[in-house]
Coordinates of C-alpha atoms in Angstrom, one line a residue:
M26 CA 5.8 52.3 47.5
L27 CA 6.3 52.4 43.8
T28 CA 3.4 51.3 41.6
M29 CA 3.7 49.8 38.1
N30 CA 1.0 51.5 36.2
R31 CA 0.5 54.5 33.9
T32 CA 0.4 57.0 36.7
G33 CA 2.9 55.4 38.9
L34 CA 5.7 55.7 36.2
N35 CA 5.4 59.4 36.7
D36 CA 7.7 59.0 39.7
R37 CA 10.7 58.5 37.4
A38 CA 13.3 59.7 40.0
D39 CA 12.2 57.0 42.5
W40 CA 12.0 54.4 40.0
E41 CA 15.6 55.1 39.0
K42 CA 16.7 55.3 42.5
A43 CA 15.4 51.8 42.8
G44 CA 17.5 50.7 40.0
V45 CA 14.6 50.3 37.6
T46 CA 14.9 51.4 33.9
L47 CA 11.8 53.0 32.5
P48 CA 10.5 53.1 28.9
R49 CA 11.6 56.2 27.1
F50 CA 8.5 56.8 25.0
D51 CA 5.2 58.4 25.8
H52 CA 3.0 55.4 26.9
A53 CA -0.4 57.0 26.4
A54 CA 0.6 58.0 22.7
M55 CA 1.7 54.6 22.2
C56 CA -1.7 53.1 23.2
R57 CA -3.6 55.8 21.1
E58 CA -1.4 54.7 18.0
T59 CA -2.1 51.0 18.7
E60 CA -5.8 51.7 19.1
E61 CA -6.0 53.6 15.7
H62 CA -3.4 51.7 13.6
P63 CA -3.0 48.2 15.2
T64 CA 0.1 46.3 13.6
W65 CA 0.8 43.5 15.9
V66 CA -1.2 41.0 17.8
H67 CA 0.3 38.3 19.9
F68 CA -1.4 35.2 21.2
G69 CA -0.1 33.8 24.4
A70 CA 0.3 36.2 27.2
G71 CA 2.8 34.4 29.5
N72 CA 6.5 34.9 30.4
I73 CA 8.3 34.3 27.2
F74 CA 6.1 37.1 25.5
R75 CA 6.3 39.6 28.4
G76 CA 10.0 39.1 29.0
F77 CA 11.3 38.8 25.4
I78 CA 9.0 39.6 22.5
A79 CA 7.4 42.7 24.2
K80 CA 10.9 43.8 25.2
L81 CA 11.8 43.8 21.3
Q82 CA 9.0 46.2 20.6
Q83 CA 10.0 48.3 23.6
Q84 CA 13.4 48.7 22.3
L85 CA 12.1 49.8 18.9
L86 CA 9.7 52.3 20.6
N87 CA 12.6 53.6 22.8
E88 CA 14.5 54.4 19.6
G89 CA 11.6 55.8 17.8
L90 CA 11.6 53.2 15.2
V91 CA 7.9 52.5 15.7
K92 CA 5.0 54.3 17.2
G93 CA 2.6 51.6 18.1
G94 CA 2.7 48.6 20.6
I95 CA 1.4 45.1 20.7
I96 CA -2.1 43.8 21.6
A97 CA -1.8 40.6 23.7
A98 CA -4.5 38.0 23.5
D99 CA -4.8 34.7 25.6
T100 CA -7.0 31.8 24.4
F101 CA -6.2 29.5 27.4
D102 CA -5.9 31.3 30.8
F103 CA -8.1 34.4 30.9
E104 CA -7.1 35.3 34.7
I105 CA -3.7 36.3 33.3
I106 CA -5.4 39.2 31.5
D107 CA -7.7 40.1 34.6
K108 CA -5.0 39.7 37.3
I109 CA -1.7 40.4 35.7
Y110 CA -2.4 42.7 32.8
K111 CA -5.3 45.0 33.7
P112 CA -4.1 46.0 37.2
F113 CA -0.7 47.0 35.8
D114 CA -2.0 48.6 32.5
S115 CA -0.3 45.8 30.7
M116 CA 3.1 46.5 31.9
T117 CA 5.7 43.9 33.2
L118 CA 8.8 44.3 35.3
L119 CA 11.5 42.4 33.5
V120 CA 14.3 41.1 36.0
S121 CA 17.3 39.8 34.0
L122 CA 19.4 37.5 36.2
L123 CA 23.0 37.7 35.7
P124 CA 25.4 34.7 36.6
D125 CA 27.2 37.0 39.2
G126 CA 23.8 37.2 41.3
S127 CA 23.1 40.8 40.1
M128 CA 19.7 41.9 38.7
K129 CA 18.9 44.2 35.7
K130 CA 15.3 45.7 36.2
E131 CA 13.2 47.2 33.5
V132 CA 9.6 48.2 33.1
V133 CA 8.4 46.9 29.7
A134 CA 5.4 49.0 28.6
S135 CA 5.1 48.1 25.0
I136 CA 1.9 46.1 25.3
A137 CA -1.0 48.4 24.6
K138 CA -3.7 46.1 26.1
G139 CA -4.6 42.5 26.8
L140 CA -7.6 40.7 25.5
R141 CA -9.5 37.5 26.5
A142 CA -10.0 35.5 23.2
G143 CA -12.8 33.4 24.5
S144 CA -16.4 33.1 23.8
A145 CA -17.2 33.9 27.4
Y146 CA -16.0 37.5 26.5
P147 CA -17.8 38.9 23.5
E148 CA -16.6 42.3 24.1
D149 CA -12.9 41.1 23.8
L150 CA -13.6 38.9 20.7
E151 CA -15.4 41.9 19.0
E152 CA -12.3 44.1 19.6
L153 CA -10.1 41.4 18.1
K154 CA -12.3 41.3 15.1
R155 CA -12.1 44.8 14.6
I156 CA -8.2 44.7 14.8
F157 CA -8.1 41.7 12.3
R158 CA -10.2 43.9 9.9
S159 CA -7.8 46.7 9.9
P160 CA -5.5 46.8 6.9
D161 CA -2.8 48.2 9.2
L162 CA -2.4 44.9 10.9
Q163 CA 0.9 43.4 9.8
M164 CA 1.6 40.5 11.9
V165 CA 0.1 37.9 14.4
S166 CA 2.6 36.1 16.5
F167 CA 2.2 33.1 19.0
T168 CA 3.8 31.7 22.2
I169 CA 1.0 29.2 23.2
T170 CA 3.3 26.0 23.7
E171 CA 3.6 23.3 21.0
K172 CA 0.5 21.6 22.4
G173 CA -1.5 24.7 21.5
Y174 CA -1.5 23.7 17.9
A175 CA -2.6 20.2 18.6
L176 CA -5.9 19.2 17.0
A177 CA -5.7 15.5 17.6
D178 CA -4.5 12.8 19.9
M179 CA -1.6 10.3 19.5
E180 CA -3.9 8.1 17.4
G181 CA -5.0 10.8 15.1
N182 CA -8.5 11.2 16.5
F183 CA -9.6 14.9 16.6
F184 CA -10.2 16.1 20.3
P185 CA -13.9 16.3 21.0
F186 CA -13.9 20.1 21.4
V187 CA -11.9 20.4 18.1
A188 CA -14.7 18.1 16.4
A189 CA -17.3 20.4 17.9
D190 CA -15.5 23.4 16.5
F191 CA -15.8 21.8 13.0
K192 CA -19.5 21.5 13.3
N193 CA -20.2 24.8 15.1
G194 CA -18.3 27.1 12.7
P195 CA -16.5 30.3 13.3
E196 CA -19.0 31.8 15.5
G197 CA -19.2 28.8 17.8
C198 CA -15.6 27.8 18.1
S199 CA -13.2 27.6 21.2
H200 CA -9.9 26.0 20.3
A201 CA -6.9 28.5 19.7
M202 CA -6.4 27.4 15.9
S203 CA -10.1 27.6 15.4
R204 CA -10.1 31.2 16.9
V205 CA -7.3 32.2 14.5
A206 CA -9.3 30.8 11.6
Q207 CA -12.4 32.8 12.7
L208 CA -10.3 35.9 12.7
L209 CA -8.7 35.4 9.4
W210 CA -12.2 34.8 8.1
E211 CA -13.1 38.2 9.4
R212 CA -10.0 39.7 7.8
Y213 CA -10.8 38.2 4.4
Q214 CA -14.4 39.5 4.4
A215 CA -13.2 43.0 5.3
G216 CA -11.1 43.2 2.1
A217 CA -8.5 40.3 2.5
A218 CA -5.4 42.5 3.5
P219 CA -2.1 40.5 3.5
L220 CA -1.0 39.2 6.9
A221 CA 2.0 37.3 8.3
V222 CA 0.9 34.6 11.0
V223 CA 4.1 33.9 12.9
S224 CA 4.7 31.0 15.3
M225 CA 7.4 32.0 17.9
D226 CA 6.9 28.9 19.9
N227 CA 9.8 26.5 20.9
C228 CA 9.1 23.6 18.5
S229 CA 10.5 22.3 15.3
H230 CA 8.9 23.7 12.0
N231 CA 6.7 25.8 14.0
G232 CA 5.2 27.8 11.1
E233 CA 4.3 24.6 9.4
K234 CA 2.6 23.3 12.4
L235 CA 0.4 26.5 12.7
R236 CA -0.3 26.5 9.2
S237 CA -1.4 23.0 9.0
S238 CA -3.6 23.3 12.1
V239 CA -5.3 26.6 10.7
M240 CA -5.7 25.0 7.3
T241 CA -7.3 21.9 8.8
V242 CA -9.9 24.1 10.5
V243 CA -10.7 26.2 7.3
D244 CA -11.0 22.9 5.3
K245 CA -13.4 21.4 7.7
W246 CA -15.4 24.7 7.6
L247 CA -15.4 24.7 3.9
E248 CA -16.7 21.1 4.0
N249 CA -19.5 22.2 6.3
G250 CA -20.4 25.3 4.3
F251 CA -19.3 28.0 6.8
V252 CA -16.8 29.5 4.5
T253 CA -16.1 29.9 1.0
P254 CA -13.6 28.3 -1.4
E255 CA -12.3 31.8 -2.2
F256 CA -11.4 32.3 1.6
A257 CA -9.7 28.9 1.8
A258 CA -7.6 29.8 -1.4
W259 CA -6.7 33.0 0.2
V260 CA -5.3 31.3 3.5
K261 CA -3.6 28.8 1.4
D262 CA -1.7 31.5 -0.6
E263 CA 1.5 32.5 1.2
E264 CA 1.8 35.7 -0.8
K265 CA -1.4 36.9 1.1
V266 CA -1.2 34.9 4.4
S267 CA 2.3 33.8 5.2
F268 CA 3.3 31.5 8.1
P269 CA 7.0 32.2 8.6
W270 CA 9.2 29.8 10.6
S271 CA 11.2 30.9 13.6
M272 CA 13.5 29.8 16.3
I273 CA 13.2 31.2 19.7
D274 CA 15.5 30.7 22.7
K275 CA 15.5 32.5 26.1
I276 CA 14.9 30.9 29.6
T277 CA 12.0 32.6 31.4
P278 CA 11.3 30.3 34.4
R279 CA 8.6 30.6 37.1
P280 CA 8.7 33.7 39.3
A281 CA 11.4 33.2 42.0
K282 CA 10.9 34.1 45.7
V283 CA 14.2 35.7 45.8
V284 CA 13.3 38.2 43.0
E285 CA 9.9 38.9 44.6
N286 CA 11.7 39.8 47.8
A287 CA 14.3 42.0 46.2
L288 CA 11.6 43.9 44.4
Q289 CA 9.8 44.4 47.7
E290 CA 13.0 45.7 49.3
A291 CA 13.4 48.1 46.5
G292 CA 9.9 49.5 47.3
I293 CA 7.8 48.2 44.3
A294 CA 4.4 47.4 45.4
D295 CA 2.2 44.3 44.5
M296 CA 4.8 42.2 42.9
A297 CA 3.4 38.8 44.5
P298 CA 2.8 35.9 42.1
I299 CA -0.5 34.4 41.7
V300 CA -1.8 30.9 40.8
T301 CA -4.7 30.9 38.5
S302 CA -7.5 28.4 38.3
R303 CA -5.6 26.9 35.4
N304 CA -2.7 26.3 37.6
T305 CA -0.6 29.1 36.0
F306 CA 2.1 30.3 38.3
I307 CA 2.7 33.9 37.2
A308 CA 3.5 37.3 38.6
P309 CA 3.6 41.1 37.5
F310 CA 7.3 40.6 37.1
V311 CA 9.2 38.2 34.8
N312 CA 12.7 36.8 35.8
A313 CA 14.9 35.6 33.0
E314 CA 18.3 34.9 32.0
E315 CA 19.9 37.7 29.7
P316 CA 20.9 35.5 26.6
Q317 CA 18.2 35.5 24.0
Y318 CA 17.9 34.4 20.4
L319 CA 15.1 35.0 17.8
V320 CA 15.5 34.0 14.1
V321 CA 12.6 34.7 11.9
E322 CA 11.9 33.8 8.3
D323 CA 11.7 37.1 6.6
R324 CA 8.2 36.8 4.8
F325 CA 5.8 39.6 5.8
P326 CA 3.4 40.3 2.8
N327 CA 2.0 43.5 4.7
G328 CA 5.3 44.8 6.0
R329 CA 6.8 44.4 9.7
P330 CA 8.3 46.2 12.2
P331 CA 12.3 46.7 11.9
L332 CA 13.0 43.8 14.3
E333 CA 16.5 43.4 12.9
K334 CA 17.2 46.7 14.8
A335 CA 16.2 45.0 18.1
G336 CA 18.6 42.1 17.5
V337 CA 16.4 39.7 15.7
Y338 CA 17.8 37.7 12.8
L339 CA 15.6 38.0 9.8
T340 CA 16.6 35.4 7.1
D341 CA 15.4 32.6 4.9
R342 CA 13.6 29.5 5.8
D343 CA 16.5 27.1 5.3
T344 CA 18.5 29.2 7.9
V345 CA 15.8 29.3 10.3
N346 CA 15.3 25.5 10.0
Q347 CA 19.0 25.0 10.6
T348 CA 19.3 27.2 13.6
E349 CA 16.1 25.8 15.2
K350 CA 17.3 22.2 14.5
M351 CA 20.7 23.1 16.1
K352 CA 19.0 24.4 19.2
V353 CA 16.0 22.1 19.6
T354 CA 17.5 18.7 18.5
T355 CA 21.2 19.3 19.7
C356 CA 22.5 22.2 21.6
L357 CA 19.9 23.1 24.2
N358 CA 16.4 21.3 24.4
P359 CA 17.5 17.7 24.6
L360 CA 19.9 18.6 27.3
H361 CA 17.1 20.3 29.1
T362 CA 14.8 17.4 28.8
A363 CA 17.3 14.9 30.0
L364 CA 18.1 17.0 32.9
A365 CA 14.3 17.3 33.8
V366 CA 13.5 13.7 33.9
Y367 CA 16.7 12.7 35.8
G368 CA 16.6 15.8 38.0
C369 CA 12.9 14.6 39.1
L370 CA 14.2 11.2 39.8
L371 CA 17.2 12.1 41.6
G372 CA 15.5 14.7 43.9
Y373 CA 16.7 17.9 42.3
H374 CA 14.7 21.1 42.4
S375 CA 17.2 23.2 40.4
I376 CA 18.7 22.8 36.9
A377 CA 21.7 24.7 37.9
E378 CA 22.3 22.3 40.7
E379 CA 22.2 19.5 38.2
M380 CA 24.9 20.8 36.3
N381 CA 27.0 20.4 39.5
D382 CA 26.2 16.7 39.5
T383 CA 29.3 14.8 37.7
E384 CA 27.0 12.2 36.0
L385 CA 24.3 14.6 34.9
K386 CA 26.8 16.9 33.4
K387 CA 28.5 14.1 31.5
L388 CA 25.1 12.9 30.3
V389 CA 24.3 16.2 28.8
E390 CA 27.6 16.8 27.4
G391 CA 27.3 13.3 25.7
I392 CA 24.0 14.3 24.3
G393 CA 25.0 17.5 22.9
Y394 CA 28.9 17.3 21.9
T395 CA 29.3 13.6 21.4
E396 CA 26.0 12.6 19.7
G397 CA 24.3 15.7 18.5
L398 CA 27.1 17.8 17.0
P399 CA 28.0 15.2 14.4
V400 CA 24.5 15.7 12.7
V401 CA 24.2 19.6 13.1
V402 CA 24.2 21.7 9.9
D403 CA 26.0 25.0 10.7
P404 CA 23.3 27.7 10.1
K405 CA 26.3 30.2 9.8
I406 CA 24.6 33.1 11.6
L407 CA 25.2 31.2 14.8
S408 CA 28.0 28.8 15.7
P409 CA 26.6 25.4 17.0
L410 CA 29.9 24.9 19.1
D411 CA 29.8 28.4 20.5
F412 CA 26.1 28.0 21.2
I413 CA 26.3 24.6 23.1
H414 CA 29.5 26.0 25.0
E415 CA 27.3 29.0 26.2
V416 CA 24.4 26.6 27.1
V417 CA 26.8 24.0 29.0
D418 CA 29.2 26.3 30.7
K419 CA 27.1 29.5 31.4
R420 CA 23.4 29.2 31.0
L421 CA 22.4 26.0 32.5
P422 CA 24.9 26.4 35.5
N423 CA 23.6 29.9 36.3
P424 CA 22.5 29.5 40.0
F425 CA 20.4 32.5 39.7
I426 CA 18.2 31.1 37.2
P427 CA 15.4 29.4 39.4
D428 CA 14.4 26.9 36.7
M429 CA 13.2 23.5 38.1
P430 CA 13.3 20.1 36.4
Q431 CA 9.6 19.7 37.5
R432 CA 8.7 22.7 35.2
I433 CA 10.9 21.4 32.3
A434 CA 9.4 18.0 32.6
T435 CA 5.9 19.2 31.6
D436 CA 4.6 17.8 28.3
T437 CA 7.7 15.7 27.7
S438 CA 5.7 13.4 25.5
Q439 CA 5.2 16.2 23.1
K440 CA 8.9 17.1 23.2
I441 CA 10.6 13.6 22.8
P442 CA 10.1 13.2 19.0
I443 CA 11.7 16.4 18.3
R444 CA 14.4 16.6 20.9
F445 CA 15.7 13.2 20.3
G446 CA 13.9 11.6 17.6
E447 CA 15.4 13.9 15.1
T448 CA 18.9 13.0 16.1
I449 CA 18.0 9.4 15.5
K450 CA 16.5 10.0 12.1
S451 CA 19.7 12.0 11.2
Y452 CA 21.9 9.0 12.2
R453 CA 19.7 6.7 10.1
A454 CA 20.0 9.0 7.1
R455 CA 23.8 9.2 7.1
P456 CA 25.7 6.3 5.7
D457 CA 28.6 6.9 7.8
L458 CA 26.5 6.8 11.2
D459 CA 24.4 4.2 12.8
P460 CA 21.6 5.0 15.4
A461 CA 22.3 1.7 17.1
D462 CA 25.6 3.2 18.1
L463 CA 24.0 5.9 20.2
K464 CA 24.3 5.7 24.0
Y465 CA 23.4 8.9 25.7
V466 CA 20.2 9.5 23.7
P467 CA 18.7 6.1 24.6
L468 CA 19.7 6.6 28.1
A469 CA 17.5 9.8 28.2
L470 CA 14.8 7.8 26.7
A471 CA 15.0 5.1 29.2
G472 CA 15.2 7.7 31.9
W473 CA 11.9 9.1 30.8
L474 CA 10.2 5.8 30.9
R475 CA 11.7 5.2 34.4
Y476 CA 10.3 8.7 35.3
L477 CA 6.8 7.8 34.1
L478 CA 6.6 5.2 36.7
G479 CA 6.1 7.9 39.3
V480 CA 8.8 6.6 41.7
D481 CA 12.0 8.3 42.4
D482 CA 15.4 6.8 42.8
K483 CA 15.0 6.4 46.5
G484 CA 11.9 4.2 46.0
E485 CA 9.4 7.0 46.9
A486 CA 6.4 8.1 45.3
M487 CA 7.0 11.0 43.0
E488 CA 4.5 13.3 41.2
C489 CA 4.9 13.6 37.6
S490 CA 4.4 16.8 35.8
S491 CA 1.4 17.3 33.5
D492 CA 1.5 15.9 30.1
P493 CA -1.3 15.1 27.7
M494 CA -0.1 11.5 27.4
L495 CA 0.7 10.8 31.0
E496 CA -2.3 8.9 31.9
V497 CA -2.1 6.8 28.7
L498 CA 1.4 6.1 29.2
Q499 CA 1.3 5.3 32.8
K500 CA -1.5 2.8 32.1
E501 CA 0.7 1.1 29.6
L502 CA 3.7 1.0 31.9
A503 CA 1.4 -0.1 34.8
A504 CA 2.9 -3.7 34.9
V505 CA 6.6 -2.4 35.2
K506 CA 7.6 -2.2 38.8
P507 CA 10.6 -0.5 40.3
G508 CA 12.7 -3.2 42.1
E509 CA 11.4 -5.8 39.7
P510 CA 13.5 -5.5 36.4
D511 CA 11.7 -8.4 34.6
T512 CA 8.6 -6.6 34.6
A513 CA 9.9 -4.5 31.9
T514 CA 9.1 -7.1 29.2
D515 CA 9.0 -6.7 25.5
E516 CA 5.2 -7.3 25.5
V517 CA 4.7 -4.4 27.8
L518 CA 7.4 -2.0 26.1
R519 CA 6.9 -2.8 22.5
P520 CA 3.6 -0.8 21.9
I521 CA 5.5 2.2 23.3
L522 CA 9.0 1.9 21.8
S523 CA 7.5 1.1 18.3
N524 CA 5.4 4.2 18.4
P525 CA 6.6 6.8 15.9
S526 CA 4.3 9.4 17.5
L527 CA 6.4 9.2 20.6
F528 CA 9.9 8.8 19.2
A529 CA 9.5 10.0 15.6
V530 CA 10.8 6.6 14.7
D531 CA 10.1 2.9 15.6
L532 CA 13.0 2.3 18.0
Y533 CA 12.9 -1.4 17.0
E534 CA 13.5 -0.6 13.3
V535 CA 16.5 1.6 14.2
G536 CA 18.1 -0.8 16.6
L537 CA 17.5 1.1 19.9
A538 CA 14.7 -0.6 21.3
E539 CA 16.7 -3.4 23.0
K540 CA 19.2 -0.8 24.3
V541 CA 16.5 1.4 25.9
T542 CA 14.8 -1.6 27.4
H543 CA 18.2 -2.8 29.0
Y544 CA 19.1 0.6 30.3
L545 CA 15.5 0.8 31.9
K546 CA 15.9 -2.7 33.6
M547 CA 19.1 -1.4 35.0
M548 CA 17.3 1.4 36.6
L549 CA 14.7 -0.9 38.0
S550 CA 17.0 -3.0 40.1
G551 CA 16.1 -1.3 43.3
P552 CA 16.7 1.9 45.3
G553 CA 19.7 3.8 43.9
A554 CA 19.5 2.0 40.6
V555 CA 19.1 5.2 38.7
R556 CA 22.3 6.7 40.1
R557 CA 24.2 3.5 39.5
T558 CA 23.3 3.2 36.0
L559 CA 24.5 6.8 35.3
Q560 CA 27.6 6.0 37.1
E561 CA 28.2 2.9 35.0
L562 CA 27.3 4.4 31.6
V563 CA 28.4 8.0 31.5

């Protein structure tokens, strides 16, 4: 059996016989260089990092354009480091799933080490502090999901553990944003070398969100006497500490059984997925689609790897914002979210299967082509029309991408304001467009409310995916009953539909609340009502 670790890769002929591409650089030399001259730390040790971002550095290493690798750190699920990184010398088996059913396999070995960025692991924290003190460090990047930047609840109240961080200071913090602020404080005290702090998360204005959260922590620590005004000024100076914006796009679903079986048949050992105590379903391999996009604002005050040589678009903030807005608010993410909630309601377990559903395909085409494209600004580096064609005709229907609506439905409350609210706001801002004319977007919003009831279209109990607002929203919707349309009263729905935190706008003010309410009532008329509503409206 082939073993994916430093010594196991010596069996190059056997790996190649198994159809696996191996790295073309000296792994041990890469690790030594990274230890001595760390240039890149990445927070968020999951699939999108291992299957995309680490692969970019691997390409640069293969071509001799860089010498060092990436240090991965996780602030949330430390078992990933213990069980997925350490046993495999931080290597990943990337399996690209092509539409014809074939697989491209490659060992990604550009991650020098994985660290647990938690107070329970002082040795790892000390290592991170050492790295942040190094003037060689050029960039810190993130894929911690949008909720990783959140410091407060929907009402604007700081989470208790965040408030505790404000009081405890740098040495007693726990939240990811507090940890970043702590490490920047270390860097400042060690000479204040410049640094780029780069969110690569799939959310709008990600650099702005990251900067705002870090600065909130820094300002609170300043108020409480833990840090100096000079440090706060340094972090705020984007000539010294930049927070570039980015747009990222690549589907990396949870590990698929068919891929695990294929790797086992190829003679590769120990590829079985695990489920951590934090309910992360993860494997030593990453299965992913082949298309990928990364657009990054080119502001790196301490230098950067030549990422453009690995296919990354380096550009200005406006172009990043336009490409991100194109994807997140029009060409991909809203389609994904609509498929997620309706897929759960209709009993689907595959996004690709949903694209064979006449009504669901018409729904996402309506959201994208009909209602989204009119308010897209062409970023020039990518064609919106070509992008959405690829999504609708190739990427989402790929039957070999085992992505599930139940996974995509996770944290939907955090996604709705951007994925649909931005389109509504764009319609409101245009004199030639009226948000009240929208049909497919409010249908998606009504579908989400129907989904939150936890009852599928057959009338059977359905488990909703995890969401920080799930408990609150389900409590507010407790009086709404499937089979009883009249229970969806204005009194019940107004606090939700008027909440800009959920939709980015007050749906009453833009003329959509009544439409969403009407669509929801249609879907409450009994078993099969969700399907009938789709058939009637799309």
